[in-house]
């Protein structure tokens, strides 16, 4: 018998064809396997019972890193296609340029160094001992070096490196069989260290050079890079997804210099550790956190500190450490010496991660002490992913993305409901934490995190990456008679403008193909809720979106929304009282402005220490005359205001700093009153929900108004209590009470809204819900009332998740 078998899923770049070949030999089948577009196509010839067993094993097992979605089996006549009986055994053949026009391909992300390669890296007897770019069929770069599908060496940036005899032999059999990144000391890309020499001036091209460049290669380069770090220096390091800056976390002056180089004032740095045991010495590590740290994605995992041995300007006031493990051989060789290192993205804060050797040298070479790079080209930047593990009210752990990038992109969201037939969706997301998404069939593929589109370089990168995604996933070849383009409702967003321009360009292109094009805009907070609905396959819910800002349908700034979501439509059922904020852009940074506006709105005196006399008079004049003062119901500005009023933090040197420090104050208070409170050591509802601590001082102070059928809570009396009692009250107690009050308001509003609409499913989303304390309190109180609570897990709850929600809602 002869069979045609097609396997769909992430089956390229993970050693899937060698796996199939070995399995076919096990069942004594002849035939071939090849990559076809984004799938694996197999022709197997042999006994029917053995073919059936072969297919069953393909369905139930697969190599590490692969994802098998579907395995189809069709028996063929011996002449259709031509019989392969003349071939002995089973072979791997070259990839086909054919493409399944009904299927959006799945491709694996970059994969961290596997245990086998790690062992070889450190084995003196192995020929790849201390080869920094070691990889195999189960690990190494994938998406960052991919030009197009199908995935073969010639379609990656490894195509310029010819294999030596030893690598060629390994390419034919064993663990590196058809490993497209196979290389070694002899034939692969090598590491090179460049640094400024202390030598005197030299003649160069008939001009006098101010300095000479000293170059080392191979292991000498690694050894010298380690020496620089040991001497308190900073090096640039070319990783898998782009350049990184590396420094010791124990040297205060070095860390301060690094902050000045990056333009990063206060935001904590992540720490790369050599081993899990090193992390466990200073951080609490749960089982799920351990699993993610050791996973092939190698994300940064936010862990609660047990102690902080690093220089005070590394993590600062943060209660957590962003910890991660080496993802490549070069990282491991360095951390073996240091145990802990700051490894941060090689860019100026706010700009894209740099992938070009020339650009990195232009921006950083004169500012740092050496650059350790290699000759392999990186095609697209992928920063480290960031994950936070939380526990729900039943004590079950779940991951939540803060940033989704390397190790996860471009893995798709597999939808429970297939998108509309013959339609391609492209969503452009929001301006902050931008990421676009493409939807077709039963999948939505989201791009990596880009950043803030106010920066022109981010805007350019987004356009380039969209073009790359369309080429790689061959969206132009998909069987579709229309394209739906989705943008945010905000008329001033760069992402909205780009989407509109893209629509006009697409209209001209698609006219020749007789395809229709449709442009849609979806309200920002509705899209936040849509991202949760997409992950969980929901059609209706009550959505609670707590966010910084978003353009509303009434043309005011929203951000504390309670939405009744039915299909692709929503009703704004409730929101916090809008407060006029002067100078929106300035207020996003300067929490003193937000605090003063909230106090003014509440009819309260603004403390003299909050603003200078001249600033206070200007602010009052603007509010009294309604000049550059716009209604804002954003939860982000409320957190800023409370943080400032309580004296916790009055300026956001990076996004969300005031809110994070307010959360820290509340959690530190919990530590003291509950006996070393921890989200992992104590899961009692009594502790989190105030029944143990009894911090419900604001429960009767929230005034619930109603306007045009909407419920509008007013917290003016809460702010008044804070101002009047700050001197006598514990700041942490007030910070915790504020969090608890928000959760109580959320519960009460959801009860009233549910009575109106009959919906019992609650979706929580928006950047403010990155706050695990607020999320935990809201979830516990809502679950106690019998609600089913959902929140983001696959995509970030912040604005990066917006584009997924845009596609899901546009399809409902």
XYZ file of C-alpha atoms in Angstrom, residues 237 239 241-244 344-347 351-356 359 380-384 450 458 461:
25
model
C 26.917 41.101 22.765
C 22.552 37.428 20.724
C 17.418 38.260 18.413
C 19.705 41.266 18.396
C 22.409 43.079 20.300
C 22.530 43.127 24.095
C 19.701 43.964 28.634
C 18.616 44.927 25.130
C 21.234 46.766 23.093
C 19.368 49.944 22.295
C 14.179 52.547 20.275
C 14.125 49.104 18.617
C 16.606 46.405 19.548
C 19.571 46.703 17.148
C 20.341 43.819 14.773
C 22.852 45.504 12.468
C 24.330 50.428 13.498
C 14.456 40.687 12.605
C 14.794 41.866 16.208
C 13.294 39.739 18.968
C 13.760 40.942 22.511
C 13.462 38.616 25.515
C 7.857 46.678 18.859
C 9.626 51.809 15.642
C 10.289 48.565 11.872
